[in-house]
Coordinates of C-alpha atoms in Angstrom, one line a residue:
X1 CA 67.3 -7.3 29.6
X2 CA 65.7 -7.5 26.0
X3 CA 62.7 -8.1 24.9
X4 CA 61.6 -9.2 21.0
X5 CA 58.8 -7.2 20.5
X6 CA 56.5 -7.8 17.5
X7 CA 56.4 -4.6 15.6
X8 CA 52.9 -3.9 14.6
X9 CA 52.0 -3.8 10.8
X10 CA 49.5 -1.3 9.1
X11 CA 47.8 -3.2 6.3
X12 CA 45.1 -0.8 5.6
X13 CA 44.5 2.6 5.4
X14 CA 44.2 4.9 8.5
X15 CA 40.5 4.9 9.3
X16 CA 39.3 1.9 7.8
X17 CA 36.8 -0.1 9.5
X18 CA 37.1 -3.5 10.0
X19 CA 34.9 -6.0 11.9
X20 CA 34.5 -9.7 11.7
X21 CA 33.0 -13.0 13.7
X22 CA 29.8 -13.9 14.8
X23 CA 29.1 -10.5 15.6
X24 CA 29.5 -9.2 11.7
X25 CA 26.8 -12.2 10.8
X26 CA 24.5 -10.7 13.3
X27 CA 24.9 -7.5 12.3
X28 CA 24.3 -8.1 8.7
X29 CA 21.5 -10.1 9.5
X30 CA 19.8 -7.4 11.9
X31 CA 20.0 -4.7 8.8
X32 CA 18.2 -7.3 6.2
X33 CA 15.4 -7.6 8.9
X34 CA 15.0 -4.1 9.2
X35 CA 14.7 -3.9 5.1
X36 CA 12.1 -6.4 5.3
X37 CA 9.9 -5.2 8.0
X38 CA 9.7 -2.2 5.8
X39 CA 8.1 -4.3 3.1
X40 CA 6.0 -6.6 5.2
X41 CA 2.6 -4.5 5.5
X42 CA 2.7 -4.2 1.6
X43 CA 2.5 -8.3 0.7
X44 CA -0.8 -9.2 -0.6
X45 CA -4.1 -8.2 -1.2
X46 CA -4.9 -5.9 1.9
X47 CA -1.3 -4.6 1.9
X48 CA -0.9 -1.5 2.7
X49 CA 1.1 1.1 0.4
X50 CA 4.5 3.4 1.0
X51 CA 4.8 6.9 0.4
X52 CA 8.5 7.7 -0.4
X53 CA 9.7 11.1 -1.0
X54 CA 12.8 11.7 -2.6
X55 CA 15.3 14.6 -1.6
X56 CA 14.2 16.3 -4.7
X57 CA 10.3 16.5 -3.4
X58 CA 9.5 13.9 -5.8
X59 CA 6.8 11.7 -4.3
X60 CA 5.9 7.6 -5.4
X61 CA 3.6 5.5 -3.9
X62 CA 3.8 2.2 -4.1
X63 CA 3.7 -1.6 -2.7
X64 CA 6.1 -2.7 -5.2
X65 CA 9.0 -3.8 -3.6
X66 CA 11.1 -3.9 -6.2
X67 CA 10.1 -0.1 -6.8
X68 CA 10.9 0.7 -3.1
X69 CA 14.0 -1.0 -2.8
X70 CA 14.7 0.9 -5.4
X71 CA 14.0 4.1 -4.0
X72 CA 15.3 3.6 -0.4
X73 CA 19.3 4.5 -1.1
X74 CA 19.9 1.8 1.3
X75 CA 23.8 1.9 1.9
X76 CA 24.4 -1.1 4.3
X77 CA 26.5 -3.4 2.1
X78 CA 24.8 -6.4 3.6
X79 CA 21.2 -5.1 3.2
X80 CA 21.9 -4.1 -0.7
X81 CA 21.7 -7.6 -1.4
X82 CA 18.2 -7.9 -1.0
X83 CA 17.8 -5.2 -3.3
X84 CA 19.8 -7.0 -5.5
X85 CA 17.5 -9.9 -5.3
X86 CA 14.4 -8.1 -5.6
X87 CA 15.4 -6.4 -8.8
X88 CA 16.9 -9.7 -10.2
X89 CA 13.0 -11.4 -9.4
X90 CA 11.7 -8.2 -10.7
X91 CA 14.0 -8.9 -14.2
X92 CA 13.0 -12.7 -14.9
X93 CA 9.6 -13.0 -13.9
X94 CA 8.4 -9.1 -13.2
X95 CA 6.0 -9.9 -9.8
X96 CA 6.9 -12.0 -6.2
X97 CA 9.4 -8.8 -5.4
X98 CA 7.8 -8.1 -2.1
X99 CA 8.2 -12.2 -1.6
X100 CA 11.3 -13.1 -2.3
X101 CA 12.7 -9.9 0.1
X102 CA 10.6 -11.1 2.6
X103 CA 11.7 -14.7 2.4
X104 CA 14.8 -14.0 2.5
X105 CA 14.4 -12.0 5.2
X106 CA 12.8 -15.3 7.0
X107 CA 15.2 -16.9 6.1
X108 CA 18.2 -15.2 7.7
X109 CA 16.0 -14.5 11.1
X110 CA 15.4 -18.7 11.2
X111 CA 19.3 -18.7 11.0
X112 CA 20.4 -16.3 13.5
X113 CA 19.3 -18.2 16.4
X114 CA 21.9 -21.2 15.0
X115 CA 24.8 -18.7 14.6
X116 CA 24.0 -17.6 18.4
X117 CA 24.2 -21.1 19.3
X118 CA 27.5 -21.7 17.7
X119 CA 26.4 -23.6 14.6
X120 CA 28.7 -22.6 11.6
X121 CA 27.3 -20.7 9.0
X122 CA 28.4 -23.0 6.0
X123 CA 26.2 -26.3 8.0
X124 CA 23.0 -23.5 7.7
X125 CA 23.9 -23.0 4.1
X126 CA 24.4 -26.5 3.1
X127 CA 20.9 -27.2 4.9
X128 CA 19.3 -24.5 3.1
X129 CA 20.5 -25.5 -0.4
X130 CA 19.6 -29.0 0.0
X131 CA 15.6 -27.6 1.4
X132 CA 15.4 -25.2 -1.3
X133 CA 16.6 -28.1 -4.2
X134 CA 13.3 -30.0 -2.4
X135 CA 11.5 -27.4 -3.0
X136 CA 11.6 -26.7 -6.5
X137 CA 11.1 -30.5 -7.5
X138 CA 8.2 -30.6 -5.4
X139 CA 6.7 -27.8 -6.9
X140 CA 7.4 -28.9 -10.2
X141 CA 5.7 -32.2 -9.3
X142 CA 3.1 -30.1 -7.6
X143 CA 2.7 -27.8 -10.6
X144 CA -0.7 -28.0 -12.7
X145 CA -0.2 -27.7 -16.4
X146 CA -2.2 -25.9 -18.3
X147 CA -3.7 -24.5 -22.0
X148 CA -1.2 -22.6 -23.3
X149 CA -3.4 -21.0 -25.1
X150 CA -6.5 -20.4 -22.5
X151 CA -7.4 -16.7 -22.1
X152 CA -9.3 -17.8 -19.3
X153 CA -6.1 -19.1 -17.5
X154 CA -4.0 -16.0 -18.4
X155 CA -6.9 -13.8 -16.9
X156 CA -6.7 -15.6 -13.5
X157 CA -2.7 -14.9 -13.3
X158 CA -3.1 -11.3 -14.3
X159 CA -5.8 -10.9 -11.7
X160 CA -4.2 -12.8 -8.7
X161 CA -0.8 -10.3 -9.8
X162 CA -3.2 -7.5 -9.3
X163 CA -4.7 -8.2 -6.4
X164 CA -2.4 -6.8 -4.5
X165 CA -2.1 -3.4 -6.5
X166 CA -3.9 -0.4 -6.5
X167 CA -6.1 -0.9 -9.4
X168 CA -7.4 -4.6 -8.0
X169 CA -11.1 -2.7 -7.7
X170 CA -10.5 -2.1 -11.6
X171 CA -8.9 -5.5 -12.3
X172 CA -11.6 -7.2 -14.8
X173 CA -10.7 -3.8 -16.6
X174 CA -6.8 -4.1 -16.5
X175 CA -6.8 -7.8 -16.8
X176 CA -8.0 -7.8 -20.4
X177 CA -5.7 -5.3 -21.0
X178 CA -2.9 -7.0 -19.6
X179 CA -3.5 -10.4 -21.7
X180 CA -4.7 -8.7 -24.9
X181 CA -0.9 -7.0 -24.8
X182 CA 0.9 -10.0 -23.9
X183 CA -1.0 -11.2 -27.1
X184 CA -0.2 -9.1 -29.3
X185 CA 3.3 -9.7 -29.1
X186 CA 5.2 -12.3 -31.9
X187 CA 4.3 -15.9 -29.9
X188 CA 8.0 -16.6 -30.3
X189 CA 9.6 -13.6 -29.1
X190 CA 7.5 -12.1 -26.2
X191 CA 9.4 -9.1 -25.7
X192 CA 7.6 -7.3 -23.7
X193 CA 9.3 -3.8 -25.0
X194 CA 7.1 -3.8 -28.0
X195 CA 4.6 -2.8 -26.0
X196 CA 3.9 0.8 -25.0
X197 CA 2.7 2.6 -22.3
X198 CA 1.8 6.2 -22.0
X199 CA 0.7 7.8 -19.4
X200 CA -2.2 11.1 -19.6
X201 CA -3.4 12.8 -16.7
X202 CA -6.9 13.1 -15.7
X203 CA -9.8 11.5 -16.0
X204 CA -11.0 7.8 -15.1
X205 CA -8.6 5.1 -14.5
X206 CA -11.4 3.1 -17.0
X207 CA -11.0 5.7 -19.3
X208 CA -7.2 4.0 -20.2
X209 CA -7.3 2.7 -23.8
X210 CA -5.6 -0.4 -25.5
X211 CA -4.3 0.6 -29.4
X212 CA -3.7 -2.5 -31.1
X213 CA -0.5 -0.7 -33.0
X214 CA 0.9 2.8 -32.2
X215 CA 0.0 5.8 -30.4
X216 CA 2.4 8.2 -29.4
X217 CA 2.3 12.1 -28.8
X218 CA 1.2 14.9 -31.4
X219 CA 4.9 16.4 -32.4
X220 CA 6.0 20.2 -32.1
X221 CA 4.4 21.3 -35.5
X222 CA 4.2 24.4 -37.7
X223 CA 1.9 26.8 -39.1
X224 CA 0.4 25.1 -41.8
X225 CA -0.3 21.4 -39.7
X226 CA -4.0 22.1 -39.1
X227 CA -4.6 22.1 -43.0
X228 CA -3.3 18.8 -42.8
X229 CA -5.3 15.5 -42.7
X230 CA -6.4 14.1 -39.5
X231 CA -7.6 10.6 -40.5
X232 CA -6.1 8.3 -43.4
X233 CA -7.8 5.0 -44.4
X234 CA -4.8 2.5 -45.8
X235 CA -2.1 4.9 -45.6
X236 CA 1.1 4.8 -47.2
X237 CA 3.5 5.3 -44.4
X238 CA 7.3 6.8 -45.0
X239 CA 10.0 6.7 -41.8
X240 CA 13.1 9.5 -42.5
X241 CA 15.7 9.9 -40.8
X242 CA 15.9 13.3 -42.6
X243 CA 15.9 16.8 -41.4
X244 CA 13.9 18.8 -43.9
X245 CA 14.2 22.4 -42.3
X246 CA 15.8 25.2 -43.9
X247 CA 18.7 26.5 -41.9
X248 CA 20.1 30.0 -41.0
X249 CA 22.8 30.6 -43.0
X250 CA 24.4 33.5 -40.4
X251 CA 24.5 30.4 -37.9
X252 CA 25.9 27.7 -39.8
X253 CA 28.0 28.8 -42.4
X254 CA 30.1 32.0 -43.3
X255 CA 30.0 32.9 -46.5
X256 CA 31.8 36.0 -48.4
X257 CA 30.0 37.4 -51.5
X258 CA 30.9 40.1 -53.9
X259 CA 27.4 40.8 -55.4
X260 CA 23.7 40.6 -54.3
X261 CA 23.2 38.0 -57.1
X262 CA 25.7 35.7 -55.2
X263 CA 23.9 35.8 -52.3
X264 CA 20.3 35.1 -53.7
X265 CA 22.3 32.1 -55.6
X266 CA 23.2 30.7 -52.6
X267 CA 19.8 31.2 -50.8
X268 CA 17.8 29.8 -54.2
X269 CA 20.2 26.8 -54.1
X270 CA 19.4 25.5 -50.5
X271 CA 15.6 26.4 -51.6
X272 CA 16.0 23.8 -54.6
X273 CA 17.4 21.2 -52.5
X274 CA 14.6 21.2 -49.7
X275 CA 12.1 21.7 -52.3
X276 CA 14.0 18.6 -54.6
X277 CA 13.6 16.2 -51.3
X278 CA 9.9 17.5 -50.9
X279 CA 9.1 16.4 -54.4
X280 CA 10.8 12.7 -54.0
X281 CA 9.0 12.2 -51.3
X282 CA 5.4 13.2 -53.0
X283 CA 6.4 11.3 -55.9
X284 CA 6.6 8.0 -53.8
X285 CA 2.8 8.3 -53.4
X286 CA 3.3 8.8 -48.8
X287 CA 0.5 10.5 -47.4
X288 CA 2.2 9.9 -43.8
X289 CA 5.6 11.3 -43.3
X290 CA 7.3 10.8 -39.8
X291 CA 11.0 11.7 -39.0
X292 CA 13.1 11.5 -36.5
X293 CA 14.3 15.0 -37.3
X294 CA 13.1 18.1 -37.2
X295 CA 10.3 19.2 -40.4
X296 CA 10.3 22.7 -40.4
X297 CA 7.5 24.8 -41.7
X298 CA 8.2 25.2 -45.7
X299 CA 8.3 21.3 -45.7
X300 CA 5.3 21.4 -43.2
X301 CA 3.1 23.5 -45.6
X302 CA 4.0 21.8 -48.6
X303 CA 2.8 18.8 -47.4
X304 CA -0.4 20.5 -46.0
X305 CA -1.1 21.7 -49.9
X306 CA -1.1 18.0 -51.1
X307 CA -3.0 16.6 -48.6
X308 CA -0.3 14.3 -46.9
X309 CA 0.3 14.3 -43.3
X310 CA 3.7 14.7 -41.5
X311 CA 5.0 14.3 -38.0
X312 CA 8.9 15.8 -37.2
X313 CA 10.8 14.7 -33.9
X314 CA 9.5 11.2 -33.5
X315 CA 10.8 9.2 -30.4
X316 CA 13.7 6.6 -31.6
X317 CA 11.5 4.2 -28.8
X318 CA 8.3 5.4 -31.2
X319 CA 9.8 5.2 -34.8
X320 CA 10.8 1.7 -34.2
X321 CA 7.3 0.6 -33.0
X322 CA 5.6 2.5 -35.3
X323 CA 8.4 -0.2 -37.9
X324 CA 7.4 -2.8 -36.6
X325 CA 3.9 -2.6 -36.4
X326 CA 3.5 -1.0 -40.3
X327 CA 6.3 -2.3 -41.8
X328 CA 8.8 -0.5 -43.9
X329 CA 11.9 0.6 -43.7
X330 CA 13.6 4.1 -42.2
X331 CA 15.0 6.2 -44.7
X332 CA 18.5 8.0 -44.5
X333 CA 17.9 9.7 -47.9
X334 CA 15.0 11.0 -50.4
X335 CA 16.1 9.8 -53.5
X336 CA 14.9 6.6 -55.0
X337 CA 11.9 5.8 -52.7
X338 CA 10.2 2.5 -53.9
X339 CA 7.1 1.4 -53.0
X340 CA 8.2 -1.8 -50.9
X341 CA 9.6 0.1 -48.5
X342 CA 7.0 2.4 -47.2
X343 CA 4.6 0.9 -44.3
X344 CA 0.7 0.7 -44.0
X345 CA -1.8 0.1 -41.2
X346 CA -5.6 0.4 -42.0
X347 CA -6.7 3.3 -40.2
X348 CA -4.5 6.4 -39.4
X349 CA -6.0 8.7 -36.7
X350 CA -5.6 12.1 -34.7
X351 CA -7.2 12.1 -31.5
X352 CA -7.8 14.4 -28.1
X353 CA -7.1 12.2 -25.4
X354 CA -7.6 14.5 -22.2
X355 CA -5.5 17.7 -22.8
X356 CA -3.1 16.0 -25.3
X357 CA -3.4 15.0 -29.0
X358 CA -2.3 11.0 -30.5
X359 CA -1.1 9.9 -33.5
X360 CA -2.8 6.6 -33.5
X361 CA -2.4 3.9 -36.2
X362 CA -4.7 0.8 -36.0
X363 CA -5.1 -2.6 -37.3
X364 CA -1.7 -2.9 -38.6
X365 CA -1.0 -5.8 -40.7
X366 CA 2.6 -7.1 -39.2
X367 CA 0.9 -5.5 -35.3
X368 CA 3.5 -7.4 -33.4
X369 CA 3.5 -4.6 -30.7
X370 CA 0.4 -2.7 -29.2
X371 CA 0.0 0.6 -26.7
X372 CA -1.4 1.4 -23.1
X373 CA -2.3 4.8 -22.7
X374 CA -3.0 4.9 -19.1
X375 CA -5.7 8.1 -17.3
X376 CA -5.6 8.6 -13.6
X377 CA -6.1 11.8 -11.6
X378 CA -2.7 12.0 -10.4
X379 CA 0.7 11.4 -11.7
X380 CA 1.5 9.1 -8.9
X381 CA -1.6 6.5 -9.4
X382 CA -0.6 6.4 -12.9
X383 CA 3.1 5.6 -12.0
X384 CA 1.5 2.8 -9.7
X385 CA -1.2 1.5 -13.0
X386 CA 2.2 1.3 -15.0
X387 CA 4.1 -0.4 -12.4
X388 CA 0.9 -3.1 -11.9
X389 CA 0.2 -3.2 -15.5
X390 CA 4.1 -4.2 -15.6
X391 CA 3.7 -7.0 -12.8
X392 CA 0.7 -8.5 -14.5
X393 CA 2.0 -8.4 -18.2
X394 CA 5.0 -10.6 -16.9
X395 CA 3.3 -12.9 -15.2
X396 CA 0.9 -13.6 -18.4
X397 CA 4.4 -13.4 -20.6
X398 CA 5.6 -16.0 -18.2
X399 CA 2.2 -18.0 -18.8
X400 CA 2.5 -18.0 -21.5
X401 CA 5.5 -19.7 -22.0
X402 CA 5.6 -21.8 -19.2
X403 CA 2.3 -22.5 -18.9
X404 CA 2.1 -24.4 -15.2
X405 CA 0.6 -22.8 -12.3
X406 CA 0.8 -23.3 -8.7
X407 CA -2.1 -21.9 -6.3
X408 CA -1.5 -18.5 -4.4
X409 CA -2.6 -16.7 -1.1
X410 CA -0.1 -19.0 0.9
X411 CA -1.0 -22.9 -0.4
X412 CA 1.9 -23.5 -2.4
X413 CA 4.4 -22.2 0.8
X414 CA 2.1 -24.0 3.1
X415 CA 2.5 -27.7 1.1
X416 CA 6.8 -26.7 0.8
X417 CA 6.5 -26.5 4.7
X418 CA 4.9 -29.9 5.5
X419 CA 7.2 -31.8 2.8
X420 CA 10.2 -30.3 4.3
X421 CA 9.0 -30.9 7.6
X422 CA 8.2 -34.5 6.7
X423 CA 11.8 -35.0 5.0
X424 CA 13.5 -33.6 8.0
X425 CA 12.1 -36.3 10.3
X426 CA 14.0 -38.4 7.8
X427 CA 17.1 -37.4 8.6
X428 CA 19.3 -37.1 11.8
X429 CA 21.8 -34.6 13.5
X430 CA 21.6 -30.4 12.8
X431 CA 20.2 -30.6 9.3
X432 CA 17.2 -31.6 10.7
X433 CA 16.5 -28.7 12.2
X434 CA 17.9 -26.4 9.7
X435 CA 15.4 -28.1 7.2
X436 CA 12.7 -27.9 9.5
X437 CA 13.9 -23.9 10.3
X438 CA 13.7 -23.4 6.4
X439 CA 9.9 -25.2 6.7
X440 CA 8.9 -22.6 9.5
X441 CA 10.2 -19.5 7.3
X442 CA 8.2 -20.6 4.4
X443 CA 5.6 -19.8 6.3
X444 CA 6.0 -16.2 6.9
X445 CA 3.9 -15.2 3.7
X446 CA 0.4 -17.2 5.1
X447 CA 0.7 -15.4 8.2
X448 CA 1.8 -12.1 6.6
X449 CA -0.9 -12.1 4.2
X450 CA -3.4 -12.9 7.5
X451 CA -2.1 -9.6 9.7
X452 CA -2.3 -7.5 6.3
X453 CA -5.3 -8.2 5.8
X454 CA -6.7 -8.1 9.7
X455 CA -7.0 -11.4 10.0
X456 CA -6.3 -13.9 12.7
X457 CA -3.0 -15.7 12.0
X458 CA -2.5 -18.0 14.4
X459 CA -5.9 -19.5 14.0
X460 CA -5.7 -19.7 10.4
X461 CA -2.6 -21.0 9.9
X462 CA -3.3 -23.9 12.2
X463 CA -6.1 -24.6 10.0
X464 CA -3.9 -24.7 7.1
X465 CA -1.3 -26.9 8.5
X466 CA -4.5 -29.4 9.7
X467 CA -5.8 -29.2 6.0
X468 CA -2.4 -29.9 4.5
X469 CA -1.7 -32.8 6.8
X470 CA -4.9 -34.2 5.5
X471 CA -4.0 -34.2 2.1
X472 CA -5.9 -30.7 0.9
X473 CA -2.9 -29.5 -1.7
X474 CA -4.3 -26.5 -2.6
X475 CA -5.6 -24.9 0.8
X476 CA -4.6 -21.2 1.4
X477 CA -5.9 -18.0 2.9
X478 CA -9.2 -17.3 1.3
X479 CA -9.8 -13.4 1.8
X480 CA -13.7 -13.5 0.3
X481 CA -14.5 -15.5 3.5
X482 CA -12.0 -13.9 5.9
X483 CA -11.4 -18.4 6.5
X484 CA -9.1 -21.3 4.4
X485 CA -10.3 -22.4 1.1
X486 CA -8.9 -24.5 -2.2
X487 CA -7.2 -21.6 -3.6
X488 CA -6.7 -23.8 -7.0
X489 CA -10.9 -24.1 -7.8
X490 CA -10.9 -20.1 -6.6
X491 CA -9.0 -19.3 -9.3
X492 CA -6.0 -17.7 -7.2
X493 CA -3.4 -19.0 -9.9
X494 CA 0.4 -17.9 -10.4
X495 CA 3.1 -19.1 -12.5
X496 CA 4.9 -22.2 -10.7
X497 CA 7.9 -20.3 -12.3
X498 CA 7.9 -17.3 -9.8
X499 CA 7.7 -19.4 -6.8
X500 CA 10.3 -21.6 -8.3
X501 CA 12.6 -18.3 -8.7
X502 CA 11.6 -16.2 -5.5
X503 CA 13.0 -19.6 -3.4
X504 CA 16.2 -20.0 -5.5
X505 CA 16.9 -16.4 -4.8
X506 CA 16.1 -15.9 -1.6
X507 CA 17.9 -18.7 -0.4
X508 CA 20.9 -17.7 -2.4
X509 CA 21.0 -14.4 -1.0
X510 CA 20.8 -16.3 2.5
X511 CA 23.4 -18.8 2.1
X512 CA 25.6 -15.6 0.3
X513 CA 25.2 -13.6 3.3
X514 CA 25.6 -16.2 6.0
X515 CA 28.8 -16.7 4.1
X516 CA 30.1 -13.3 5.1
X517 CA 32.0 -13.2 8.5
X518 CA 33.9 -9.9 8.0
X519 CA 33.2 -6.2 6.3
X520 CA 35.8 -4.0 5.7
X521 CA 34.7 -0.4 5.2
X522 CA 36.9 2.2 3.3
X523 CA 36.9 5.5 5.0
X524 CA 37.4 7.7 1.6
X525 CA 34.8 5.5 -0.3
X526 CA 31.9 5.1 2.2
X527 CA 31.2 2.0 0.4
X528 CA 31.0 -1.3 2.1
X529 CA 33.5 -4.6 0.9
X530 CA 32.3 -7.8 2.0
X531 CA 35.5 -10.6 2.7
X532 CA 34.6 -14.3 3.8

């Protein structure tokens, strides 16, 4: 008697690992929780910060999350995705990394209970979607506009950015900081490139300096650079992209000679060609030569003899700040210098910061870029001003150009919740809950920002949902008096733009990965492949 049996097929490769279902959901889900209980105790104020050591010894300490996402090598395929998100939130609008992780994070754990219950995945998304489009029109509605133009206002976004970093004891300091770089920038550009940081160790983190123009490191110099001038009032300011070193003729060149006086020919002629470049450029009335090539020492005394200053091996990062801020234009030859194209500023200076020496020039007429230089006893709590400095200098960018603000420390997330509890009463069958489930995640970053800072959650977050019921917009955690206050008259301002993009992402990165019901995992790659 015969049987038909079914022969079994091999689709993929021997020792690939496939799983799929409710289970793979769940699983994903469980690895996105674990990423954001990592970055829970560093929201807010009284977070706490993460020492991360990499497998070279390196250390960083941070409360970034964007910066320990970063740095965690987290291979799960499904828990990469908050990385993503985080580094996406960290691109548009530079601060609310640690927030959007953490809501999405929220998000997914408000979800899994539905997908243990049977619901399908694409019913959680659709609710999601629809509460997160809510959201941002309410807090457009909500948002308060602004002066585009009021220091005041950008000061009270750079300091509520801060208050969660290291330097928030130093934050009157920073915040100045922060806002004068934003405005130095061209109105109409904002990039936020053109402004510098550099970083010297030791000394006070109040001993960091703003330049308004350039400063960047002394260059490898020659015998023959201390004769040169150290400060230049209206200088004359020429950018080469010339090398003006002689070169070893044994090393680059092979040369066959019959007599001495062939040699010496040879030798004189490269002689008269440095010497010829030297003279253009002293003719074209410079006293400030930078290049981005090497100036060796016969160019470096010559200019020491005629009182002109030169710097060899500038940055391509510096020489094109140092452009913009002076004006001028970089040179590829010479010959035929004219006086339109060199640069000026109105004070050129040499000065010991801490062990190094800057090249600073000040007061520049086109200054459409600026420079930090950041102090801090140890390299790590510089890396961490930089990183704040960063967070704060995109939240004024983003100020400035969208210049409506929300209130912080939880009031704007609190509000989002009662609406979209209020809407979902509206409506029958499983979206209600889905909405309301999306309302309850919201408030994860109250009650986070309460256990961080040692507070008591539960009671303060009933107090919030009494004030917000009663009308009080603006209520959030208040951490001065450890109670609830109007965060909006206290000044705890941010951009209605971060929330606005913290929610869109998280939610996407929700719906995405409640979207994915099977992984298949190459063997030979190690890298996960998501498949819906």
């Amino acid at each position: 008697m015969a049987f038909n049996q079914t022969p079994t097929i091999v689709v993929l490769k021997e020792g690939t690992d496939s799983s799929q279902g409710k289970g793979q959901i769940i699983a994903n889900i469980n690895a996105c929780l674990a990423i954001q209980d990592t970055l829970k105790p560093t929201l807010g104020p009284y977070g706490s910060d993460i020492l991360l050591v990499a497998s070279n010894g390196k250390t960083t300490v941070s409360n970034d999350g964007a910066t320990i996402l970063k740095l965690l090598d987290i291979v799960h395929p499904a828990a990469q995705m908050l990385v993503d998100i985080s580094r996406s939130q960290d691109a548009e609008v530079g601060d609310g990394t640690t927030s959007v992780a953490i809501l999405a994070g929220e998000l997914l754990k408000e979800a899994k209970s539905f997908i243990e219950d049977g619901v399908s995945p694409h019913l959680i998304a659709k609710g999601y979607r629809l509460a997160s489009e809510l959201c941002i029109e309410k807090i457009e509605e909500l948002a308060v506009d602004t002066n585009k133009g009021d220091q005041e206002m950008l000061e009270k976004c750079a300091t509520t950015a801060m208050s969660s970093k290291l330097i928030s004891q130093n934050s009157a300091f920073f915040t100045k900081m922060a806002v004068d770089a934003v405005r130095s920038l061209d109105p109409d550009d904002l990039d936020e490139s053109r402004i510098g940081i550099k970083k010297v160790p030791g000394g006070a983190l109040e001993e960091s300096m703003f330049v308004n123009g350039v400063a960047f490191k002394k260059t490898f110099s020659y015998a023959g650079f201390e004769q040169q001038p150290k400060q230049i009032k209206d200088p004359k300011i020429l950018a080469l992209n010339v090398e003006l070193e002689l070169k070893a003729e044994r090393d680059n060149a092979e040369v066959r000679v019959h007599r001495v006086g062939d040699y010496q020919a040879i030798v004189d002629a490269e002689w008269e060609i440095i010497l010829r470049k030297l003279d253009s450029i002293a003719a074209s009335g410079a006293n400030i030569v930078l290049s981005k090539l090497p100036i060796g020492d016969l160019a470096t005394q010559y200019f020491a003899d005629r009182n002109i200053f030169c710097a060899g091996r500038v940055s391509a990062a510096d020489m094109d700040r140092v452009l913009q801020a002076v004006g001028g234009q970089l040179q590829s030859t010479c010959s035929d210098i004219r006086p339109s194209e060199l640069g000026t500023c109105a004070l050129f200076e040499e000065v010991q910061i801490g062990s190094e020496r800057y090249n600073l020039f000040t007061d520049c007429p086109r200054a459409r870029t600026c420079t930090l230089i950041l102090r801090g006893g140890a390299e790590q709590v510089i890396a961490e001003v930089e990183r704040s400095l960063h967070d704060a200098i995109m939240i004024v960018k983003r100020a400035v150009a969208h210049h409506e603000v929300v209130a912080g420390g939880g009031a704007i997330e609190m509000e989002l919740s009662k609406y979209l509890r209020e809407y979902a009463k509206t409506i029958a069958g499983k979206q209600q809950l889905i909405i309301a489930a999306f309302a309850k995640a919201l408030e994860v970053i109250p009650r986070q920002l309460c256990e961080n800072a040692g507070l008591d959650a539960i009671e303060l977050l009933n107090k919030l949902r009494s004030a917000h019921a009663k009308g009080e917009t603006w209520y959030g955690v208040d951490f001065q008096s450890e109670n609830v206050g109007d965060n909006m008259k206290s000044f705890v301002w941010e951009p209605a733009l971060v929330k606005i993009n913290a929610i869109a992402s998280a939610t996407e990165a929700a719906t995405l990965l409640l979207s994915v019901d099977e992984t298949i995992k190459s063997e030979s790659q190690g890298r996960g492949q998501g498949a819906n």
